[in-house]
Each structure stands twice: as structure tokens, then as C-alpha cells.
Short mmCIF file of C-alpha atoms in Angstrom, two decimals:
data_model
loop_
_atom_site.label_atom_id
_atom_site.label_comp_id
_atom_site.label_asym_id
_atom_site.label_seq_id
_atom_site.Cartn_x
_atom_site.Cartn_y
_atom_site.Cartn_z
CA MET A 1 124.95 27.91 77.25
CA PRO A 2 123.96 31.46 78.17
CA SER A 3 123.76 32.67 81.76
CA LEU A 4 120.80 31.68 83.91
CA ARG A 5 119.57 35.28 83.77
CA HIS A 6 119.50 35.19 79.96
CA GLN A 7 117.73 31.84 80.00
CA LEU A 8 115.11 33.15 82.42
CA GLY A 9 114.67 36.36 80.42
CA GLY A 10 114.20 34.37 77.22
CA TRP A 11 111.62 32.12 78.89
CA LEU A 12 109.64 35.08 80.21
CA ILE A 13 109.57 36.83 76.82
CA LEU A 14 108.64 33.64 74.96
CA THR A 15 105.89 32.82 77.46
CA GLY A 16 104.51 36.33 77.05
CA LEU A 17 104.36 35.80 73.27
CA VAL A 18 102.62 32.41 73.64
CA LEU A 19 100.06 33.86 76.06
CA GLN A 20 99.40 36.80 73.72
CA ILE A 21 98.79 34.44 70.79
CA ALA A 22 96.52 32.29 72.97
CA SER A 23 94.48 35.36 73.89
CA PHE A 24 93.50 35.79 70.22
CA MET A 25 91.56 32.53 70.49
CA LEU A 26 90.72 32.79 74.19
CA PRO A 27 89.74 36.42 74.80
CA TRP A 28 88.97 35.72 78.46
CA LEU A 29 92.69 35.40 79.21
CA PRO A 30 93.77 38.44 81.28
CA SER A 31 95.96 40.70 79.13
CA PRO A 32 97.90 42.07 82.14
CA LEU A 33 99.58 38.67 82.45
CA VAL A 34 101.26 39.26 79.08
CA SER A 35 102.46 42.68 80.21
CA LEU A 36 103.72 41.27 83.51
CA LEU A 37 105.73 38.57 81.73
CA LEU A 38 107.29 41.02 79.27
CA TRP A 39 108.15 43.55 81.97
CA SER A 40 109.63 40.74 84.08
CA GLY A 41 111.77 39.67 81.12
CA ALA A 42 112.96 43.25 80.57
CA ILE A 43 113.82 43.70 84.26
CA THR A 44 115.65 40.37 84.33
CA LEU A 45 117.82 41.42 81.37
CA TRP A 46 118.22 45.04 82.51
CA PRO A 47 121.91 44.69 83.64
CA ASP A 48 122.93 43.79 80.06
CA ILE A 49 121.31 46.81 78.40
CA PRO A 50 123.83 49.51 77.33
CA ARG A 51 124.07 52.36 79.83
CA ARG A 52 122.75 54.96 77.37
CA ASN A 53 119.63 52.89 76.76
CA GLN A 54 119.20 52.30 80.48
CA TRP A 55 119.13 56.04 81.10
CA GLN A 56 116.69 56.65 78.28
CA ALA A 57 114.33 53.84 79.28
CA GLY A 58 114.61 54.70 82.97
CA ILE A 59 113.70 58.33 82.37
CA LEU A 60 110.69 57.33 80.26
CA ALA A 61 109.41 54.90 82.88
CA GLY A 62 110.11 57.31 85.74
CA LEU A 63 108.24 60.14 84.06
CA GLY A 64 105.35 57.81 83.32
CA VAL A 65 105.08 56.74 86.97
CA LEU A 66 105.34 60.32 88.23
CA MET A 67 102.58 61.45 85.87
CA LEU A 68 100.33 58.59 86.94
CA MET A 69 100.90 59.51 90.58
CA ALA A 70 100.19 63.18 89.86
CA ALA A 71 97.02 62.29 87.97
CA LYS A 72 95.80 60.19 90.93
CA LEU A 73 97.00 62.17 93.94
CA VAL A 74 96.82 65.75 92.66
CA TYR A 75 93.83 65.66 90.32
CA GLY A 76 91.96 62.62 91.61
CA GLY A 77 92.07 60.86 88.26
CA ASP A 78 90.75 57.34 87.78
CA ILE A 79 93.79 55.11 87.16
CA ASP A 80 93.23 51.49 86.10
CA ALA A 81 96.19 49.97 87.94
CA TRP A 82 95.44 46.50 86.52
CA HIS A 83 96.22 47.70 82.98
CA VAL A 84 98.80 50.37 83.68
CA LEU A 85 101.64 48.28 82.15
CA ASP A 86 99.74 47.31 79.00
CA GLY A 87 101.07 50.15 76.84
CA ASN A 88 102.81 48.86 73.67
CA THR A 89 102.36 45.22 74.71
CA PHE A 90 100.90 44.42 71.30
CA VAL A 91 103.90 46.03 69.60
CA VAL A 92 106.45 44.16 71.71
CA THR A 93 104.81 40.77 71.11
CA MET A 94 104.72 41.55 67.39
CA LEU A 95 108.46 42.30 67.46
CA VAL A 96 109.10 39.03 69.25
CA GLY A 97 106.91 37.18 66.74
CA VAL A 98 108.70 38.75 63.77
CA SER A 99 112.07 37.65 65.19
CA PHE A 100 111.11 34.04 64.42
CA ILE A 101 111.52 34.75 60.70
CA SER A 102 115.24 34.21 61.24
CA LEU A 103 114.45 30.51 61.80
CA ILE A 104 113.11 30.09 58.26
CA GLY A 105 115.68 28.70 55.84
CA ARG A 106 119.44 29.05 56.09
CA PRO A 107 120.99 32.36 57.03
CA PRO A 108 121.80 34.31 53.82
CA GLN A 109 125.15 35.37 55.23
CA GLU A 110 126.46 31.83 54.83
CA SER A 111 126.69 32.26 51.08
CA GLN A 112 129.86 33.81 49.69
CA PRO A 113 129.74 36.47 46.97
CA LYS A 114 130.62 35.01 43.60
CA GLY A 115 131.91 36.64 40.45
CA PRO A 116 132.85 40.28 39.92
CA PRO A 117 130.97 42.80 42.04
CA ILE A 118 128.24 45.04 40.66
CA THR A 119 129.52 48.59 40.98
CA GLY A 120 128.41 52.10 40.14
CA LYS A 121 124.86 53.34 40.21
CA ARG A 122 123.50 49.86 39.47
CA GLY A 123 125.22 48.43 42.54
CA LEU A 124 123.89 51.23 44.72
CA ILE A 125 120.36 50.58 43.45
CA GLY A 126 120.75 46.91 44.31
CA THR A 127 121.92 47.74 47.84
CA TRP A 128 119.05 50.17 48.52
CA LEU A 129 116.39 47.91 47.02
CA GLY A 130 117.78 44.84 48.73
CA VAL A 131 117.79 46.28 52.23
CA HIS A 132 114.45 48.03 51.63
CA LEU A 133 112.46 45.09 50.27
CA LEU A 134 114.04 42.38 52.40
CA GLY A 135 114.21 44.67 55.44
CA ALA A 136 110.49 45.38 55.12
CA ILE A 137 110.02 41.81 56.36
CA LEU A 138 113.24 40.91 58.20
CA ASN A 139 113.84 44.35 59.75
CA LEU A 140 117.26 45.18 61.21
CA SER A 141 118.83 41.79 60.55
CA THR A 142 118.72 42.47 56.79
CA MET A 143 121.06 45.43 57.17
CA PHE A 144 123.66 43.16 58.77
CA VAL A 145 123.18 40.38 56.23
CA ILE A 146 123.70 42.71 53.25
CA GLY A 147 126.31 44.85 55.00
CA ASP A 148 128.41 41.82 55.96
CA ARG A 149 128.30 40.51 52.39
CA LEU A 150 129.46 43.86 51.06
CA GLU A 151 132.18 44.04 53.71
CA ARG A 152 133.75 40.83 52.42
CA ARG A 153 134.96 42.87 49.45
CA GLY A 154 136.44 45.58 51.66
CA PRO A 155 135.52 48.06 54.42
CA LEU A 156 132.18 49.74 53.86
CA ASN A 157 132.32 53.32 52.60
CA ASP A 158 129.89 56.20 53.07
CA PRO A 159 127.59 55.56 50.08
CA GLN A 160 127.19 51.90 51.04
CA LEU A 161 126.40 52.77 54.66
CA LEU A 162 123.97 55.52 53.63
CA ALA A 163 122.19 53.16 51.24
CA LEU A 164 121.82 50.61 54.05
CA ASN A 165 120.59 53.29 56.45
CA ARG A 166 118.08 54.96 54.16
CA GLY A 167 116.83 51.78 52.54
CA LEU A 168 115.96 50.19 55.87
CA CYS A 169 114.55 53.25 57.64
CA SER A 170 112.27 54.24 54.76
CA ALA A 171 110.57 50.83 54.93
CA ALA A 172 109.05 51.99 58.23
CA MET A 173 106.77 54.27 56.19
CA TRP A 174 104.69 51.39 54.88
CA SER A 175 105.79 47.92 56.04
CA PRO A 176 103.32 46.12 58.36
CA PHE A 177 106.25 44.16 59.84
CA PHE A 178 107.91 47.23 61.36
CA ALA A 179 107.34 48.31 64.93
CA ALA A 180 106.28 51.70 63.57
CA MET A 181 103.16 50.22 61.98
CA GLY A 182 102.49 48.21 65.12
CA VAL A 183 102.56 51.35 67.26
CA VAL A 184 100.30 53.22 64.83
CA ILE A 185 97.72 50.43 64.64
CA SER A 186 97.68 49.99 68.41
CA LEU A 187 97.07 53.72 68.89
CA THR A 188 94.56 54.11 66.04
CA PRO A 189 92.88 50.74 65.39
CA ASP A 190 90.52 52.22 62.79
CA ILE A 191 93.37 53.21 60.52
CA GLN A 192 93.20 52.04 56.89
CA PHE A 193 96.30 49.96 56.25
CA THR A 194 95.94 50.14 52.47
CA THR A 195 95.91 53.93 52.65
CA MET A 196 99.17 53.90 54.62
CA VAL A 197 100.78 51.71 51.97
CA MET A 198 99.44 53.79 49.07
CA VAL A 199 100.89 56.97 50.61
CA GLY A 200 103.97 55.66 52.40
CA LEU A 201 105.38 53.38 49.70
CA PRO A 202 105.62 56.08 46.97
CA VAL A 203 107.28 58.45 49.45
CA ALA A 204 109.79 55.74 50.41
CA LEU A 205 110.54 54.95 46.75
CA ALA A 206 111.00 58.65 46.01
CA GLY A 207 113.52 58.75 48.84
CA GLY A 208 115.34 55.88 47.19
CA LEU A 209 115.48 57.67 43.83
CA PHE A 210 116.76 60.81 45.53
CA SER A 211 119.43 58.77 47.33
CA ILE A 212 120.66 57.21 44.08
CA PHE A 213 120.84 60.63 42.42
CA GLU A 214 122.46 62.40 45.37
CA LEU A 215 124.98 59.72 46.30
CA SER A 216 126.06 59.14 42.70
CA ARG A 217 126.82 62.88 42.41
CA ARG A 218 128.59 63.18 45.78
CA PHE A 219 130.72 60.04 45.60
CA ASP A 220 132.72 58.13 43.03
CA LEU A 221 130.87 54.82 42.77
CA SER A 222 133.00 53.27 40.04
CA THR A 223 134.73 50.91 42.50
CA THR A 224 131.97 50.69 45.13
CA PRO A 225 130.49 47.17 45.26
CA GLY A 226 126.74 46.83 45.53
CA PHE A 227 124.32 44.08 46.51
CA SER A 228 123.09 41.79 43.74
CA LEU A 229 119.32 41.50 44.18
CA SER A 230 117.92 38.34 42.59
CA PRO A 231 114.24 37.43 42.05
CA ARG A 232 114.75 34.38 44.25
CA SER A 233 115.68 36.54 47.24
CA LEU A 234 112.32 38.32 46.98
CA LEU A 235 110.20 35.15 47.15
CA MET A 236 110.19 34.94 50.94
CA PRO A 237 109.23 38.55 51.70
CA ALA A 238 106.64 38.58 48.92
CA GLY A 239 105.14 35.34 50.21
CA MET A 240 105.05 36.65 53.79
CA ALA A 241 103.29 39.83 52.74
CA ALA A 242 100.77 37.85 50.66
CA LEU A 243 99.99 35.56 53.61
CA VAL A 244 99.43 38.50 55.95
CA LEU A 245 97.00 40.10 53.50
CA LEU A 246 95.25 36.76 52.95
CA PHE A 247 94.64 36.34 56.67
CA HIS A 248 93.67 39.98 57.12
CA TYR A 249 91.06 40.13 54.37
CA LEU A 250 89.78 36.52 54.13
CA ILE A 251 90.73 34.13 56.93
CA THR A 252 90.81 36.27 60.10
CA PRO A 253 89.29 39.64 59.16
CA ASN A 254 88.47 40.40 62.80
CA LEU A 255 92.15 40.47 63.77
CA THR A 256 94.42 43.45 63.24
CA ILE A 257 97.56 43.33 61.10
CA VAL A 258 99.63 43.37 64.29
CA ALA A 259 97.81 40.36 65.73
CA ILE A 260 98.12 38.39 62.48
CA ILE A 261 101.86 38.99 62.22
CA THR A 262 102.30 38.07 65.89
CA PHE A 263 100.98 34.52 65.43
CA LEU A 264 101.71 33.96 61.73
CA MET A 265 105.49 34.44 61.78
CA PRO A 266 106.20 31.98 64.62
CA GLY A 267 103.69 29.56 63.10
CA ILE A 268 105.44 29.55 59.72
CA ALA A 269 108.83 29.18 61.40
CA ILE A 270 107.63 26.20 63.43
CA LEU A 271 106.12 24.47 60.38
CA ALA A 272 109.23 25.09 58.26
CA ASN A 273 111.50 23.53 60.88
CA LEU A 274 109.10 20.74 61.78
CA LEU A 275 109.53 19.43 58.23
CA ARG A 276 113.20 18.86 59.10
CA GLY A 277 112.32 16.84 62.19
CA SER A 278 111.28 17.50 65.76
CA LEU A 279 114.90 17.47 66.96
CA VAL A 280 115.88 20.28 64.60
CA LEU A 281 112.81 22.26 65.63
CA ARG A 282 113.56 21.86 69.32
CA GLN A 283 117.21 22.84 68.89
CA ARG A 284 116.45 25.97 66.86
CA ILE A 285 113.66 27.12 69.18
CA GLN A 286 115.94 26.59 72.18
CA ARG A 287 118.75 28.57 70.58
CA HIS A 288 116.31 31.34 69.65
CA ARG A 289 115.03 31.46 73.22
CA HIS A 290 118.52 31.45 74.73
CA PHE A 291 120.19 33.99 72.45
CA ARG A 292 117.93 35.90 70.04
CA LEU A 293 115.15 36.85 72.46
CA PRO A 294 117.50 38.09 75.22
CA ALA A 295 119.36 40.09 72.56
CA MET A 296 116.13 42.04 71.97
CA ARG A 297 116.22 43.38 75.54
CA GLY A 298 117.05 46.94 74.48
CA GLU A 299 114.17 47.47 72.06
CA ILE A 300 111.70 45.55 74.25
CA THR A 301 112.54 47.71 77.26
CA LEU A 302 112.38 50.95 75.27
CA PHE A 303 108.95 50.17 73.83
CA LEU A 304 107.54 49.07 77.19
CA CYS A 305 108.82 52.21 78.93
CA ALA A 306 107.54 54.43 76.12
CA GLY A 307 104.13 52.80 76.54
CA LEU A 308 104.21 53.61 80.26
CA LEU A 309 105.10 57.22 79.42
CA THR A 310 102.12 57.43 77.04
CA LYS A 311 99.81 55.99 79.68
CA GLY A 312 101.08 58.41 82.32
CA MET A 313 100.96 61.51 80.16
CA SER A 314 97.52 60.81 78.72
CA SER A 315 96.17 60.07 82.23
CA LEU A 316 97.63 63.30 83.60
CA VAL A 317 96.32 65.42 80.73
CA THR A 318 92.85 63.87 81.02
CA ALA A 319 92.73 64.26 84.81
CA ALA A 320 94.07 67.82 84.82
CA THR A 321 91.78 69.10 82.07
CA GLN A 322 88.76 66.81 82.65
CA GLY A 323 89.23 65.65 79.07
CA ASN A 324 88.59 69.12 77.64
CA TRP A 325 92.09 69.89 76.26
CA THR A 326 94.07 68.64 73.31
CA LEU A 327 97.30 69.88 71.79
CA PHE A 328 95.53 70.88 68.57
CA PRO A 329 91.83 71.80 68.50
CA VAL A 330 91.72 70.35 65.00
CA PHE A 331 94.32 67.91 63.69
CA ASP A 332 94.52 69.40 60.20
CA THR A 333 97.32 69.92 57.68
CA SER A 334 99.17 72.53 59.75
CA ALA A 335 98.94 70.50 62.94
CA ALA A 336 100.13 67.36 61.14
CA ILE A 337 103.13 69.15 59.59
CA LEU A 338 104.13 70.73 62.92
CA SER A 339 103.85 67.33 64.61
CA PHE A 340 106.01 65.68 61.96
CA LEU A 341 108.70 68.36 62.17
CA GLY A 342 108.68 68.23 65.97
CA ILE A 343 109.23 64.46 66.09
CA VAL A 344 112.02 64.61 63.48
CA ALA A 345 113.70 67.46 65.39
CA SER A 346 113.54 65.42 68.61
CA ALA A 347 115.12 62.47 66.75
CA ILE A 348 118.01 64.69 65.61
CA ALA A 349 118.40 65.73 69.26
CA GLY A 350 118.83 62.06 70.19
CA LEU A 351 115.33 60.81 71.11
CA HIS A 352 113.83 57.73 69.46
CA PRO A 353 110.79 58.61 67.31
CA ILE A 354 108.58 56.38 69.46
CA ILE A 355 108.99 58.94 72.24
CA GLY A 356 107.77 61.77 70.03
CA VAL A 357 104.90 59.67 68.68
CA SER A 358 103.93 58.60 72.20
CA VAL A 359 103.95 62.16 73.52
CA LEU A 360 101.89 63.38 70.55
CA ALA A 361 99.35 60.56 70.97
CA SER A 362 98.90 61.36 74.65
CA MET A 363 98.00 64.98 73.82
CA LEU A 364 95.40 64.24 71.16
CA ASP A 365 91.91 62.80 71.21
CA LEU A 366 92.75 59.99 68.81
CA GLY A 367 89.15 58.83 68.60
CA SER A 368 87.92 62.06 67.04
CA ILE A 369 90.73 63.00 64.63
CA ASN A 370 91.64 61.85 61.15
CA GLN A 371 93.36 58.59 62.11
CA ASN A 372 94.89 58.06 58.68
CA LEU A 373 96.52 61.47 58.87
CA PHE A 374 97.89 60.81 62.35
CA GLY A 375 99.10 57.37 61.24
CA PHE A 376 101.03 58.74 58.29
CA VAL A 377 102.59 61.49 60.42
CA ALA A 378 103.80 58.83 62.86
CA LEU A 379 105.15 56.51 60.14
CA ALA A 380 106.84 59.31 58.16
CA SER A 381 108.48 60.87 61.21
CA TRP A 382 109.67 57.39 62.22
CA GLY A 383 111.15 56.71 58.78
CA VAL A 384 112.93 60.06 58.52
CA GLY A 385 113.83 60.36 62.21
CA THR A 386 115.53 56.97 62.49
CA ALA A 387 117.59 57.68 59.36
CA VAL A 388 118.92 61.05 60.52
CA GLY A 389 118.89 60.57 64.30
CA PRO A 390 122.45 59.90 65.53
CA LEU A 391 121.21 57.76 68.44
CA SER A 392 118.56 55.76 66.57
CA GLY A 393 118.76 52.00 66.74
CA THR A 394 119.74 51.83 63.07
CA ASN A 395 122.65 54.24 63.37
CA LEU A 396 123.81 52.78 66.67
CA SER A 397 123.80 49.34 65.03
CA LEU A 398 125.85 50.62 62.09
CA GLN A 399 128.23 52.27 64.53
CA GLY A 400 128.70 49.12 66.56
CA ARG A 401 129.00 46.79 63.57
CA TYR A 402 131.02 48.83 61.08
CA GLY A 403 132.61 51.60 63.16
CA ILE A 404 130.83 54.56 61.56
CA SER A 405 130.05 57.59 63.73
CA GLY A 406 126.34 58.21 64.30
CA TYR A 407 126.91 61.96 64.05
CA ARG A 408 128.71 61.51 60.74
CA MET A 409 125.69 59.62 59.48
CA MET A 410 123.50 62.47 60.70
CA ARG A 411 125.53 65.08 58.80
CA ASN A 412 125.49 62.97 55.64
CA ASN A 413 121.72 62.55 55.97
CA LEU A 414 120.73 66.19 56.56
CA LEU A 415 120.08 66.92 52.88
CA TYR A 416 118.17 63.65 52.58
CA ALA A 417 116.10 64.55 55.64
CA LEU A 418 115.32 67.97 54.16
CA PHE A 419 114.17 66.43 50.87
CA MET A 420 112.09 63.79 52.62
CA SER A 421 110.53 66.38 54.92
CA LEU A 422 109.41 68.48 51.97
CA LEU A 423 108.01 65.37 50.29
CA VAL A 424 106.23 64.28 53.47
CA MET A 425 104.66 67.72 53.89
CA VAL A 426 103.28 67.51 50.36
CA ALA A 427 101.93 64.02 51.09
CA ILE A 428 100.37 65.25 54.37
CA THR A 429 98.62 68.06 52.50
CA CYS A 430 97.26 65.69 49.87
CA LEU A 431 96.14 63.13 52.46
CA ALA A 432 94.44 65.75 54.64
CA ASN A 433 92.57 67.25 51.67
CA SER A 434 91.54 63.89 50.24
CA THR A 435 90.09 62.58 53.50
CA GLY A 436 88.76 65.83 54.89
#
């Protein structure tokens, strides 16, 4: 059994998720209760967060509080204290909901690799596609599943690690199951999801083609095992995506993609395990609450603190300028490109892209700009920034699991980041011109 603190933290996070789902059907439920539960869970689990993440989250929250105080005390701004902790609540509950996908079926890592490995360029393609397509639904856990299977044939080398890194991070450019899309939709609810997919998916696939070409020229892949991607392994993610679109366009068109994912993933997990009996369901839910949810403490805390920073900065800017100032008078092609480059540069410096996106959002009048353009800038900078950033969650996870240096990953990804940045700037130009 985990410690009492972990049990309490898991209960608080799970209760916050349940209350958020209930609010979709009972809109009169006070949303601050969800925020209070999630923040309480994060504070309960705070001692177990790595020191680096504690500093980062603490600075974000501290700056947010200071800006709120300055907005109120210095400029006499109107601060809604009842909702001051609501920033990124929708995103956090979506992340918690998505985590329940791990309860569907048996863990893929239980299966042992059979037969001779697929090597060369074909194996690299399988690794990138596998982590990209499966990771678009299962997120970070896919990188470990595929990486652990590859590691059974020997220590992971640079091309394998880079394929895992780039394949997963590029899925943030279009997948509705990533926190990146959740943040974008919560900031710009009028965004067109299909437009994000139509622009983001081709850019991500182009990054995959570039990776195959570049890595096959830089490294000898003749003995490098790859992941064997079978049609059967794609059934679950394809089915999940189809269900989300079905609910979004036909069954619950009034709910956002984030809201649908938040209730649909736990619902499917509960039904799948209920077929095996109530005892199995209770045991798996209990284990998820005791171990998986507390293990999410780092990302939950970071997103909550980033939301507080956004609330504080936007309140201060509004109070100080009486709502008459924005970072860019017009959010056009040039402004979008500068924003993208700034967020990626901050990621290379060690900041998570959500910080850059949050700061940018607080300095713009999101209601009057091209929301699709802002959304793509946020998704693209997230996809590129997490791949190249040495302190991103992806690279820190690779470092902790497989012993690779985050700064080595950054150096190996600089050319990739340059190519993707050029491609993103072209896509930004096309998107800005096509939507005015």
C-alpha cells in the first residue's frame, strides 16, 4: 500500500475529476470546487515532486500571486477571487481522464518480442510511427512501452531515442488527447479542431520523413532494432479517435473536445473492466488511484501553477493598461512567427512550452485575433519545444528511464528543430493568408 499522503492525494485528484465530469451534466455545480480539490491534491503530493520541478512550479505560482496582488493593490483591478485558481483546470482533468486508458486491456509491455528484429530504415520507420500513432492517444506511456521493448534487445542507441522523442513530441501538433490541445481549446474555445488537424498532422508527418532521412544518413542502422507496428496495435487508438469525433459532431455537439475526452476515457475504461467483473474493476480503479494518479503530481502541479501565472499576468496587464494594450496590435504572420520562435527559444533555455504559451496568451486579446492561427502557433511551439528542450518532460523521462543526457538530446535535435521551424513558418504563412 502507498503512504497515506499518496492515498489522500489520489482521492483528491480522482474526486476533482468526478466532480468535473458531473458538472457537464449539472452546470450549477460550482467550478471552484474542482480547482480546490486539484490544488489540494497537488499540495498534498508536493514533497514527492523533484526539486527542479518544485522550483519551477513555485516560481510560476509565486509570480502569479504577486501579479494578482499588484493588479488589485496598485492598479485597483477587479479580481474574481472565487475563480482565481481555475486556470488550466479543464486541462488537468483531461490529463487525469486520459490516464484511465492504461486500464483498458493488458499492458503491451507484457508481451515479449518474437522473431528476428526489424532493422535499418524500416525499423526506424516502425519506431517513429508506433510512438507517434499510439502516443497520440496514450501519450508518454507509449514511449516507455516501445522503448522498453526495444531495450530487451540491447541498450537503446541515439537513433532509437531520437525516434522515440520526435515521434511522441510531434503528436502534440494535432492530437486531441495531448495536453497541448487541451490548453489551446481552453484558451480559444472557438478554434476549429479540424483545421488544427489538417495543418498540424502534415507538419508532424513531414518531421517524421525528415527524421528517417537524417537519422539514416547520420547513423548506421543496419543492426539497430526497430518497433514492429501491426494493424492490430492501431485498432485501439483509431477506435478512440473515432469515438471522440462521434461524440463531438453527433452525440454531444455542445461539449468541447476536452470535455468529451475527460468523461469518455474513464467511461470506456470502467465499461471494459466491468465486463471482467466488479471485483476486477474495483481492484484496478483502486490501484490507479493509489499509484498512477499520485505519479502525475509533477505535471498536474506544473499546469495548475502555469494557469495561475496566466491569470495573474493577464489581470495585471488588463488593470495596468485598462485593457488598451496587447503585445501585438495585429496578430498576423509576423507576430505569429515571432511568438513561435520565442516559445521554442524559451524551451531550449529550459522552460516548458506551456509557460511560453501562457505568457503569450496573457498578452493578447484572444477574443479578437485569429484563433486558429494562435492555436497552431501554440501547438507547433509545443511540439518542437518539447523535442529540443533539455528539461522538457519527454527528455527528462528519457533521461531517467534510459540514462540519456537531456542536453545530448538537445544537441542531436538542433537540426531537426531548425527544419521544423522553417516548416512551421511556412505553415503559419499559409494559415494566416487562408483565413485572413
